[in-house]
Coordinates of N, CA and C in Angstrom, one line a residue:
X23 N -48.1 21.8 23.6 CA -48.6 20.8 22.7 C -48.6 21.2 21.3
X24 N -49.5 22.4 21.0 CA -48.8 22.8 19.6 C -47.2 22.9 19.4
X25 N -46.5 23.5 19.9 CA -45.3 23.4 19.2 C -45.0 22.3 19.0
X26 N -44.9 21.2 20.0 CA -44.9 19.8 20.1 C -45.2 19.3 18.7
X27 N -46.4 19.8 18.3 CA -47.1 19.1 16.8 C -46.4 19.9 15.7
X28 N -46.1 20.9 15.6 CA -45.9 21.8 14.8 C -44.3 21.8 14.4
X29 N -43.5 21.6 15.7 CA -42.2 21.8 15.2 C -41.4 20.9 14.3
X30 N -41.6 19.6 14.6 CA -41.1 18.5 14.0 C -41.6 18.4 12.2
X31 N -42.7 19.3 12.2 CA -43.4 19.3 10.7 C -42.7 20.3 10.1
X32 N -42.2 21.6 10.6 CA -41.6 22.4 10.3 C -39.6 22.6 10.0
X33 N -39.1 21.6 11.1 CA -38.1 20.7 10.5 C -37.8 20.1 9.5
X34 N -39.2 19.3 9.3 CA -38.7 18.3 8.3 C -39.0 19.0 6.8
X35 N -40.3 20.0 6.6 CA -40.3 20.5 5.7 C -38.9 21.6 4.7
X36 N -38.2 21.7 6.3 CA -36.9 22.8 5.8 C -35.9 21.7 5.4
X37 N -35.8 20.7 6.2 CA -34.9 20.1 5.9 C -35.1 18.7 4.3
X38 N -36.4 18.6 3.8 CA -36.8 18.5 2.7 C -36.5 19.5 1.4
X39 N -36.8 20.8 1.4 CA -36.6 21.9 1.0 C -34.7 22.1 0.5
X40 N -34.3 21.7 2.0 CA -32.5 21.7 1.2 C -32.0 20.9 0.8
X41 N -32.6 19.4 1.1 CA -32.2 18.4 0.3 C -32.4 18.6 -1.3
X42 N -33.8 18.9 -1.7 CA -34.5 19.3 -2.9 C -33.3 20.2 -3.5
X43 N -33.1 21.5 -3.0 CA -32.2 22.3 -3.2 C -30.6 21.6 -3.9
X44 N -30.5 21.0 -3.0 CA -29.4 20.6 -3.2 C -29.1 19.8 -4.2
X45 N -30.2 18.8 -4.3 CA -30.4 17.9 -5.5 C -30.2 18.1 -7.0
X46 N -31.2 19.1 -6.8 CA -31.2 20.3 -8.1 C -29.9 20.8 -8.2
X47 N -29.1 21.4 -7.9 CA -28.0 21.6 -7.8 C -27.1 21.1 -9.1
X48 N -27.1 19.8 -8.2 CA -26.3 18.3 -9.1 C -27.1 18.1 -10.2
X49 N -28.1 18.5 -10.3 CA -29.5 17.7 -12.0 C -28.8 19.0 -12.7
X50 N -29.0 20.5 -12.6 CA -29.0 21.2 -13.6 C -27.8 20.9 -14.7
X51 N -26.7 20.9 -13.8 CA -25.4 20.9 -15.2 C -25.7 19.3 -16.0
X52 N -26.7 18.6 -15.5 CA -27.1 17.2 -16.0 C -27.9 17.6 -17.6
X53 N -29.2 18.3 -16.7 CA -30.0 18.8 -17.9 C -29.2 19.6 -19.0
X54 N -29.1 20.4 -18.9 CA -28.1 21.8 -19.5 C -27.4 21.4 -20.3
X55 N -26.7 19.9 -20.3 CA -25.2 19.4 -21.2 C -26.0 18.5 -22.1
X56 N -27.3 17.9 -21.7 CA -27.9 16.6 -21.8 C -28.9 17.4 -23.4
X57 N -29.0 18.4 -22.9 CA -30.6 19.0 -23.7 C -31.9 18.3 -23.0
X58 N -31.9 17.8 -21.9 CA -33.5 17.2 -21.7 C -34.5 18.0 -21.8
X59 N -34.1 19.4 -21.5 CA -35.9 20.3 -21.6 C -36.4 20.4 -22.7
X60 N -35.4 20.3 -24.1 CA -36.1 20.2 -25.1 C -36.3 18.7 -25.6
X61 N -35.8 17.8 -25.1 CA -36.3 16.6 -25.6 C -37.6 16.1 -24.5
X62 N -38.0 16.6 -23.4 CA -38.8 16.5 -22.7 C -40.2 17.4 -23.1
X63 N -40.1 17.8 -24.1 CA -41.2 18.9 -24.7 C -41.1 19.9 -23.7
X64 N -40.0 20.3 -23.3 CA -40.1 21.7 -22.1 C -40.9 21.2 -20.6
X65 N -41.2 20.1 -20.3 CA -42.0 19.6 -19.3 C -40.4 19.7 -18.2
X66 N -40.4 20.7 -17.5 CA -38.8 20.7 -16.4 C -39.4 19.5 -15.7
X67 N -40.1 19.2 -14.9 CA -40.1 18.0 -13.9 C -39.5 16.4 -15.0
X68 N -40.0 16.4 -16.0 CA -39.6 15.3 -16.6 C -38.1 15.3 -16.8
X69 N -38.0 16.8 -17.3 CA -36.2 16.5 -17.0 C -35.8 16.3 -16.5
X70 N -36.1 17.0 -15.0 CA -35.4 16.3 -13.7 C -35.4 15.2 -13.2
X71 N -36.4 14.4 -14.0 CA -36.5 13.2 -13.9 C -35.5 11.9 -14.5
X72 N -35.3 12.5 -15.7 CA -34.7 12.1 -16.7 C -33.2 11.9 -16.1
X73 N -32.3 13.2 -16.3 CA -31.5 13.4 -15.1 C -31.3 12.7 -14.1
X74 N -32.1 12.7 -13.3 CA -32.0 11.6 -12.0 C -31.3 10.3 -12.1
X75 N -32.7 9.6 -13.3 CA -32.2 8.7 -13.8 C -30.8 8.5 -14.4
X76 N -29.9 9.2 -14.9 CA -29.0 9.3 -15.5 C -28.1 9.4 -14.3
X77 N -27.9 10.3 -13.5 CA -27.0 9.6 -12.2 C -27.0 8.8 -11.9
X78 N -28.3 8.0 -11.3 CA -28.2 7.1 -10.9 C -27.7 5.8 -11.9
X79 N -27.4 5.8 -13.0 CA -27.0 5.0 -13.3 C -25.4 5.1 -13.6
X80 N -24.9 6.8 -13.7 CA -23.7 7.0 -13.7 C -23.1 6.6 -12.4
X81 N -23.7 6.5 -11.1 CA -23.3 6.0 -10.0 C -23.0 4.2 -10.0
X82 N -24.1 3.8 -10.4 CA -24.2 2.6 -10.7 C -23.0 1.8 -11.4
X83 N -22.6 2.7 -12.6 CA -21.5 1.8 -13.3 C -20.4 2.1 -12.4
X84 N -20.2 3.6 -11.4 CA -19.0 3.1 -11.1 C -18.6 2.2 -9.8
X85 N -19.8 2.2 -9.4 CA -19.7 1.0 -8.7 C -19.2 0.1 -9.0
X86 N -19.8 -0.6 -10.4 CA -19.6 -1.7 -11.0 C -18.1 -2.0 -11.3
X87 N -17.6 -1.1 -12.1 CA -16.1 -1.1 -12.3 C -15.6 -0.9 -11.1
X88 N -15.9 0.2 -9.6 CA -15.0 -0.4 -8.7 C -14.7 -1.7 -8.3
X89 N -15.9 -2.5 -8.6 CA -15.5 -3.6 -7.8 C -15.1 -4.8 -9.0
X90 N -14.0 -3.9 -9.9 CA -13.4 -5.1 -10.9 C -11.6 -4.3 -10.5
X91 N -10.8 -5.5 -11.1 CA -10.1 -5.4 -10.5 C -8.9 -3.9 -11.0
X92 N -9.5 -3.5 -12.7 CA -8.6 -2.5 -12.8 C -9.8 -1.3 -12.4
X93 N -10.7 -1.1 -12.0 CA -11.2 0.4 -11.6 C -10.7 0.1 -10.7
X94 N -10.7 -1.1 -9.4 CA -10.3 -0.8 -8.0 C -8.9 0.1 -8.3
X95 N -8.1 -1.0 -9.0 CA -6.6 0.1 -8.7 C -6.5 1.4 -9.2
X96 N -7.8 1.8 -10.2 CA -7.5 3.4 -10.6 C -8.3 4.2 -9.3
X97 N -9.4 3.2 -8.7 CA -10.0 4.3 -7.9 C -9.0 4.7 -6.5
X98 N -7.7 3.5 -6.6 CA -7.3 3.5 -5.0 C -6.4 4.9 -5.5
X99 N -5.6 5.0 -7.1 CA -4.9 6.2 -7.4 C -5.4 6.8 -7.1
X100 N -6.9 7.3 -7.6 CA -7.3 8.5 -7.3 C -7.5 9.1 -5.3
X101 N -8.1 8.1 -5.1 CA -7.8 8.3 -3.4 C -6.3 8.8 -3.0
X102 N -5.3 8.1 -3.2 CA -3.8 8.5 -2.6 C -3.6 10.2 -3.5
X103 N -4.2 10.7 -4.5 CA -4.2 12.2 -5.4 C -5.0 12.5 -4.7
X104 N -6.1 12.3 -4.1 CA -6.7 13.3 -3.4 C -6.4 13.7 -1.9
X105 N -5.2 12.2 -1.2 CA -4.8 12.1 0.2 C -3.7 13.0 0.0
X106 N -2.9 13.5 -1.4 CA -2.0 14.9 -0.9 C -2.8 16.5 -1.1
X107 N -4.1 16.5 -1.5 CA -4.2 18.0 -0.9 C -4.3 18.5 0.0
X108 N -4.1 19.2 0.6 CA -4.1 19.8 2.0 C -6.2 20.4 2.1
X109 N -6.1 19.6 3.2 CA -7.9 19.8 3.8 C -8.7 19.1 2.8
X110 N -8.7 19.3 1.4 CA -9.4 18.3 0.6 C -9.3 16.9 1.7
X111 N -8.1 16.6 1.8 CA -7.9 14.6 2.8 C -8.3 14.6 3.6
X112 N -8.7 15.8 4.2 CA -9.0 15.3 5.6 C -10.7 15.4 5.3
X113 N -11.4 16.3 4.7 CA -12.5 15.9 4.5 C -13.1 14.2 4.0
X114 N -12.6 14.5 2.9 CA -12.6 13.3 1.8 C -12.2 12.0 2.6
X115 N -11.2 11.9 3.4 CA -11.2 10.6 3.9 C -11.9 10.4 5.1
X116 N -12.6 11.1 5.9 CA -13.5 11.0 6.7 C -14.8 10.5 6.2
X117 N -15.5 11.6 5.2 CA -16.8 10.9 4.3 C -16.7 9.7 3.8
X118 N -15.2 9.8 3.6 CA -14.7 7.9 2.5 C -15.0 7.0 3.9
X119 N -14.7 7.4 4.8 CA -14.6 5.9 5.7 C -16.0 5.5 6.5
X120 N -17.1 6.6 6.3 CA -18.3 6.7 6.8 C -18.8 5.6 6.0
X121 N -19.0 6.4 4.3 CA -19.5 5.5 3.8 C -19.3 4.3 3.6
X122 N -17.8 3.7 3.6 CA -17.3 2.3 3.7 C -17.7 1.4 4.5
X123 N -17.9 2.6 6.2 CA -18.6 1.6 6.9 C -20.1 1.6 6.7
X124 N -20.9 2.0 6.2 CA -22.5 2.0 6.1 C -22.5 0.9 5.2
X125 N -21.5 0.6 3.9 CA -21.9 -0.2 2.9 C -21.4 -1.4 2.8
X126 N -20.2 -1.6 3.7 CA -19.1 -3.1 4.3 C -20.3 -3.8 4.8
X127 N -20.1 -5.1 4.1 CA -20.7 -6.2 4.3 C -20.2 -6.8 5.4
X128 N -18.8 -7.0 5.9 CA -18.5 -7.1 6.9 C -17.8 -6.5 8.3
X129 N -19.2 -5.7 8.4 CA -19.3 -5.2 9.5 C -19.8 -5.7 10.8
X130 N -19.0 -5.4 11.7 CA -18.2 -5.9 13.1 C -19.7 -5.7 14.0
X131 N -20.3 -4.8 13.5 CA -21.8 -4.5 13.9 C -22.7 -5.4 14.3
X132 N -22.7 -6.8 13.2 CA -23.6 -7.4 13.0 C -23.4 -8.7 13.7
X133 N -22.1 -8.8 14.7 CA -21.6 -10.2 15.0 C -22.2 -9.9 16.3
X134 N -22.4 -11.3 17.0 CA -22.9 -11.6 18.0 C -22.0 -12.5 18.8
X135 N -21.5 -12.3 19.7 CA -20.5 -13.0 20.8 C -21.1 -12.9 22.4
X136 N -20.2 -14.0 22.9 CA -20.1 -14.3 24.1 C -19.5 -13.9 25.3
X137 N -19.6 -12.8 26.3 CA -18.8 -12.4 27.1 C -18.7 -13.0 28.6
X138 N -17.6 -12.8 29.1 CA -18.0 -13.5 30.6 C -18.1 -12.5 31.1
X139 N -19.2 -12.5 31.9 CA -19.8 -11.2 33.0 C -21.4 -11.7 33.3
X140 N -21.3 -11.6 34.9 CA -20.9 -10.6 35.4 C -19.8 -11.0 36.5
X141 N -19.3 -12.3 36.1 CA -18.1 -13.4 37.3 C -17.8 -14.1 36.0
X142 N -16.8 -14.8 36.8 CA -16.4 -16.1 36.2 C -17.5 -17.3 36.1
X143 N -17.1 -18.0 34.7 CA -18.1 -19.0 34.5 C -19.7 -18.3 33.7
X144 N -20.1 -17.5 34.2 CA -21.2 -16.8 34.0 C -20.8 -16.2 32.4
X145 N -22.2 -16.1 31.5 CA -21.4 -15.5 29.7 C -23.0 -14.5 29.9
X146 N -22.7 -13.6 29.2 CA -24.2 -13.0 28.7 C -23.3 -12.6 26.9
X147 N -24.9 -12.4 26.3 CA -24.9 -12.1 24.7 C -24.4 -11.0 24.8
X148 N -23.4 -10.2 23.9 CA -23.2 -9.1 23.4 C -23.0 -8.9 21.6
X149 N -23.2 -7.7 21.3 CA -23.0 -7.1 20.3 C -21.7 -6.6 19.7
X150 N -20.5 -6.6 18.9 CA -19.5 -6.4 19.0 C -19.9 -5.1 17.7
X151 N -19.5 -3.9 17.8 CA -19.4 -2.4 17.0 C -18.5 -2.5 16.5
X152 N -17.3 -2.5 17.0 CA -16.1 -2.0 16.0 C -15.0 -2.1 17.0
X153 N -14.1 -1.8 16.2 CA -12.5 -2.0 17.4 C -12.5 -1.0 17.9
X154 N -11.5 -1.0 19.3 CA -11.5 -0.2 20.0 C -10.9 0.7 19.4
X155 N -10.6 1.9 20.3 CA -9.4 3.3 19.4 C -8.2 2.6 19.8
X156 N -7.3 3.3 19.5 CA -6.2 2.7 19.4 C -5.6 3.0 20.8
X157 N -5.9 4.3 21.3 CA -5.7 4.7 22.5 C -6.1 3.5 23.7
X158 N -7.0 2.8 23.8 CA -7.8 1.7 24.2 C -6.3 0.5 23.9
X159 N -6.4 0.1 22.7 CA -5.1 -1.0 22.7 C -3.8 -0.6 23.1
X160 N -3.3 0.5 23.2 CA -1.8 1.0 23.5 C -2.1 0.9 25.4
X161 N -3.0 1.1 26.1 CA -3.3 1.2 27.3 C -3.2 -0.4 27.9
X162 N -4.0 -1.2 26.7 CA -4.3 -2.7 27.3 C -2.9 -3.5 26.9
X163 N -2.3 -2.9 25.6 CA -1.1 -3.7 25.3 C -1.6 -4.8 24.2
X164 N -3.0 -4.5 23.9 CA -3.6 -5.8 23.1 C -4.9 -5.2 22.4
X165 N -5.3 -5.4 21.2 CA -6.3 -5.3 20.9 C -8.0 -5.8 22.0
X166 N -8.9 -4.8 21.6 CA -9.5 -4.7 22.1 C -10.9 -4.3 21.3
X167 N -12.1 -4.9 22.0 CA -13.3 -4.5 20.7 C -14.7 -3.9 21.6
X168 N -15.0 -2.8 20.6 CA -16.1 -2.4 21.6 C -17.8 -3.0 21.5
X169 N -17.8 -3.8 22.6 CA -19.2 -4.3 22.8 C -20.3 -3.9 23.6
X170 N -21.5 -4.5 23.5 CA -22.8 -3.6 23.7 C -23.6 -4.8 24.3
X171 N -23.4 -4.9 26.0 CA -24.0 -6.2 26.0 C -25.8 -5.9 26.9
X172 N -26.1 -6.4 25.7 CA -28.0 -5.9 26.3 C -28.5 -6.7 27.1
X173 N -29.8 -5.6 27.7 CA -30.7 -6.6 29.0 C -31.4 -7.3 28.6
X174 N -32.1 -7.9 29.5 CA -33.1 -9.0 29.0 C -34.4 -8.5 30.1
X175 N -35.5 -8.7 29.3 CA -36.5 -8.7 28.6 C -36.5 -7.5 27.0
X176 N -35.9 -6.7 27.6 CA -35.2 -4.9 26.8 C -33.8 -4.9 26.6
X177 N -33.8 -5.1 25.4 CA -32.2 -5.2 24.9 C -32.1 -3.9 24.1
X178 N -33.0 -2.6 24.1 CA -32.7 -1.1 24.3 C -31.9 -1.0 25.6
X179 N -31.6 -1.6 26.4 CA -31.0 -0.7 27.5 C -30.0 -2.1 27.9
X180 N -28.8 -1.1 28.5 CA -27.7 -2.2 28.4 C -26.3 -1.5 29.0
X181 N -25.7 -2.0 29.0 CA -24.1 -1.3 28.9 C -22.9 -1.6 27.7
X182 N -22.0 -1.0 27.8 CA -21.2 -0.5 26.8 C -19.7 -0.8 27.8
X183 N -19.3 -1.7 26.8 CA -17.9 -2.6 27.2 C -16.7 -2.7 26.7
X184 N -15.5 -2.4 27.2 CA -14.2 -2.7 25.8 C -13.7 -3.4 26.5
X185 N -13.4 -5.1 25.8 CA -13.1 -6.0 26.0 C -12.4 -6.4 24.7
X186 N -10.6 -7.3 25.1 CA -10.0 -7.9 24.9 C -10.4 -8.6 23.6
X187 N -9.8 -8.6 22.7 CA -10.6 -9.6 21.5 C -10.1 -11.4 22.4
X188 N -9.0 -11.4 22.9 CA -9.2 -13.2 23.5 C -10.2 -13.4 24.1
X189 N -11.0 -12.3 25.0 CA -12.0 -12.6 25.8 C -13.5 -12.7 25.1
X190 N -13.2 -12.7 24.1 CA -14.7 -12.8 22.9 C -14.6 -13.9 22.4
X191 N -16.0 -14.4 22.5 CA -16.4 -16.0 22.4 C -17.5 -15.5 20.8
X192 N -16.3 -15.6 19.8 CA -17.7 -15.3 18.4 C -18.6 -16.6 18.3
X193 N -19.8 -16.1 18.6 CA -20.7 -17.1 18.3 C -21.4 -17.2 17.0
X194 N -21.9 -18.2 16.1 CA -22.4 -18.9 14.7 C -24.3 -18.6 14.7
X195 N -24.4 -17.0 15.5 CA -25.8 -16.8 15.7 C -26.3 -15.1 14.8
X196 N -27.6 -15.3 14.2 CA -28.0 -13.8 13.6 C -28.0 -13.3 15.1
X197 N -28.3 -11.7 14.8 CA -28.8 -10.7 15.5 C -30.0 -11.0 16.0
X198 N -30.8 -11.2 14.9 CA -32.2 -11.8 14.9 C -32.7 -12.4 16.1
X199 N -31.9 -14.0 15.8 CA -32.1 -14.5 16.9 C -32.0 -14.5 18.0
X200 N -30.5 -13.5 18.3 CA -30.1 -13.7 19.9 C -30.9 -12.4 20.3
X201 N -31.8 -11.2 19.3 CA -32.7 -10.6 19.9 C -33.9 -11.2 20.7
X202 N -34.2 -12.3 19.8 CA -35.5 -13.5 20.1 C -35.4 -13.7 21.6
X203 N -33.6 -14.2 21.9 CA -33.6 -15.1 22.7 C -33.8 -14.0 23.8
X204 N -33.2 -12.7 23.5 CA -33.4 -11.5 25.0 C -34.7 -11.0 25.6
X205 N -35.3 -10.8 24.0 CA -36.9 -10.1 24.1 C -38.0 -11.7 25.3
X206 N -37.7 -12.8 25.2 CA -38.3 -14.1 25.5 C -37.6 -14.4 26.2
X207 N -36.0 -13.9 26.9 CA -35.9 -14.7 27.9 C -35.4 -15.8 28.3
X208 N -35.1 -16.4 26.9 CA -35.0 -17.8 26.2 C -35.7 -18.6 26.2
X209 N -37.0 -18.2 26.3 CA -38.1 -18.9 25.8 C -38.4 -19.6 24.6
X210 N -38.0 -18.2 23.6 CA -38.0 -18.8 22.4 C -37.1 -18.4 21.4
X211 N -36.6 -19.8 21.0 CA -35.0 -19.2 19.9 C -35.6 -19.3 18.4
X212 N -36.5 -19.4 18.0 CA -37.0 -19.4 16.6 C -38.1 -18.9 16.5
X213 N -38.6 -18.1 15.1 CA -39.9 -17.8 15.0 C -41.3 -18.7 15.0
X214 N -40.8 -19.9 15.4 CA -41.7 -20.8 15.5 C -42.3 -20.7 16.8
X215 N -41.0 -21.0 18.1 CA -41.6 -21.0 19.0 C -41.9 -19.5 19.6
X216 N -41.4 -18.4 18.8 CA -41.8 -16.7 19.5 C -43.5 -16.7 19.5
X217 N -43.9 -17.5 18.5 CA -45.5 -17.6 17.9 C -45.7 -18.3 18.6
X218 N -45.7 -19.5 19.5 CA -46.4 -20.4 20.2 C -46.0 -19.8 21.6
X219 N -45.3 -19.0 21.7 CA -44.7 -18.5 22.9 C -45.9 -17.4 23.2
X220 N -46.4 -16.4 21.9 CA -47.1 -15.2 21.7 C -48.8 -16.2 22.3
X221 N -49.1 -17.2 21.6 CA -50.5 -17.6 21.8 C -50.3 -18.1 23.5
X222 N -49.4 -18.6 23.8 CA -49.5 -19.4 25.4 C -49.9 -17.9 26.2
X223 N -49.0 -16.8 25.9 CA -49.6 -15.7 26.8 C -50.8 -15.1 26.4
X224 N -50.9 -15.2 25.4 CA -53.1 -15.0 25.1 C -53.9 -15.5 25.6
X225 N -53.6 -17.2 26.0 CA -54.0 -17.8 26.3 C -54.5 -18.0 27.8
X226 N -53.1 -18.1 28.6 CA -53.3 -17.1 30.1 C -54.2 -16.3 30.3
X227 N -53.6 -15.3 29.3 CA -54.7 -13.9 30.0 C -56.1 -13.6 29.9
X228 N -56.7 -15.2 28.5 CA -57.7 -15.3 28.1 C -58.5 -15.8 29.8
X229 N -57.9 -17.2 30.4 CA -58.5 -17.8 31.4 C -58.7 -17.0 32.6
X230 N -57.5 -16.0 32.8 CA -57.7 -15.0 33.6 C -58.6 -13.8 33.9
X231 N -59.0 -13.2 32.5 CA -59.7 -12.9 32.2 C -59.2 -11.2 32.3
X232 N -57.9 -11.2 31.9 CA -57.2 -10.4 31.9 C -56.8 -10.0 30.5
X233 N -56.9 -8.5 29.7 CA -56.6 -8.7 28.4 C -55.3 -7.6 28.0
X234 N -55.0 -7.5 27.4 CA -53.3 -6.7 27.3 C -53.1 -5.1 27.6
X235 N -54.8 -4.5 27.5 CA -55.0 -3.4 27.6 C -54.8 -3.3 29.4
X236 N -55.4 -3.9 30.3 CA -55.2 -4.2 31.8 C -54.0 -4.4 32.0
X237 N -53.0 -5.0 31.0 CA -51.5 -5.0 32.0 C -50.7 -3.8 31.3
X238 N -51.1 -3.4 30.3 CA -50.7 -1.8 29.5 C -50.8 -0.9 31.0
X239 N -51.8 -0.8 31.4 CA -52.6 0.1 32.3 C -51.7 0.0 33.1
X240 N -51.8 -1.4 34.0 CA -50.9 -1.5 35.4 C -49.2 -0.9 34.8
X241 N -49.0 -1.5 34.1 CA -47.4 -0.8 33.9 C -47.5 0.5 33.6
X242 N -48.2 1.3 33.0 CA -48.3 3.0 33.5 C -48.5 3.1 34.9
X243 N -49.6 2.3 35.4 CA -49.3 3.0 36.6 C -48.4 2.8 37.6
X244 N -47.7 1.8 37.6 CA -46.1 1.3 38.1 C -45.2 2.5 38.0
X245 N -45.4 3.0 36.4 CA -44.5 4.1 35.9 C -44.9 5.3 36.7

């Protein structure tokens, strides 16, 4: 049990510590060119502060100009100059595609479709991630997309599908919702009725005389 408590605090402390490290790192040649410690009256935390701020806004503009139309074509230059050094590309275009996908608005992640399973006629909700590898389409002869179709009551737990993109029925639904409709069962497809859905079981358990701590209990001891 102590370690239990202890380790996870000790993790995060180290792994705080090298971020900090690292951070600093990137501020000093900021400070140092800038003069902030003397314009800071020698207070270092304010300079690093200062600093900070100054990235973040140097990141900021290049954002801005990436997404006009002459930084895009100077930034794609600089991508294809950095895609002929040897090992520079292979890093650099791995981190480039990471972050592309974290910050793509249209990401494959967020779509919600229709699959047939577990027969014909029969559809359950799935999740669609991303396309398959290519290995996956050269085998099927066809594109193919990798989906995540969850259980119901618990749409943590599920299986993991690569299916045909003809065999995906994209459906005009949030995440949100078709979580609603798993967690309920289809009880309830709006936040309106999740909340009248929430009081009808209070309600029950009120007349029963049953309260949520009693069915907590019984499902440990099931477990």
């Amino acid at each position: 049990a102590g370690i239990a408590l202890v380790a996870p605090l000790v993790v995060t402390v180290v792994a705080v510590r090298l971020i900090f490290g690292w951070l600093r790192g990137i501020l000093n040649p900021i400070i140092e060119e800038t003069g902030l410690v003397s314009l800071s009256g020698n207070i270092e935390i304010l300079a690093e502060l200062g600093a900070f701020v100054i990235l973040l806004v140097g990141i900021t503009l290049l954002g801005y100009l990436a997404q006009r139309s002459g930084g895009a074509r100077l930034f794609d230059l600089f991508d294809r100059l950095v895609g002929i050094v040897p090992l520079v590309s292979v890093i650099y275009s791995s981190v480039r595609q990471v972050s592309d996908a974290l910050v793509s608005r249209e990401s494959k992640y967020e779509s919600v479709v229709l699959v047939e399973y577990p027969r014909e006629g029969l559809y359950v909700l799935g999740f669609v991630t991303s396309e398959s590898p290519a290995a996956v389409t050269d085998a099927l002869g066809r594109k193919a997309y990798n989906v995540y179709l969850p259980h119901s009551p618990n749409p943590t737990q599920g299986r993991f599908m690569l299916v045909p993109t003809t065999d995906v029925i994209d459906l005009d639904m949030s995440v949100s919702r078709s979580v609603r409709l798993l967690v309920t069962t289809g009880i309830a497809e709006n936040q309106e009725e999740l909340e009248q859905f929430q009081r009808d079981v209070k309600t029950k358990l009120d007349k029963e005389d049953i309260s949520l701590d009693d069915v907590r209990a019984g499902a440990r001891d099931e477990l």
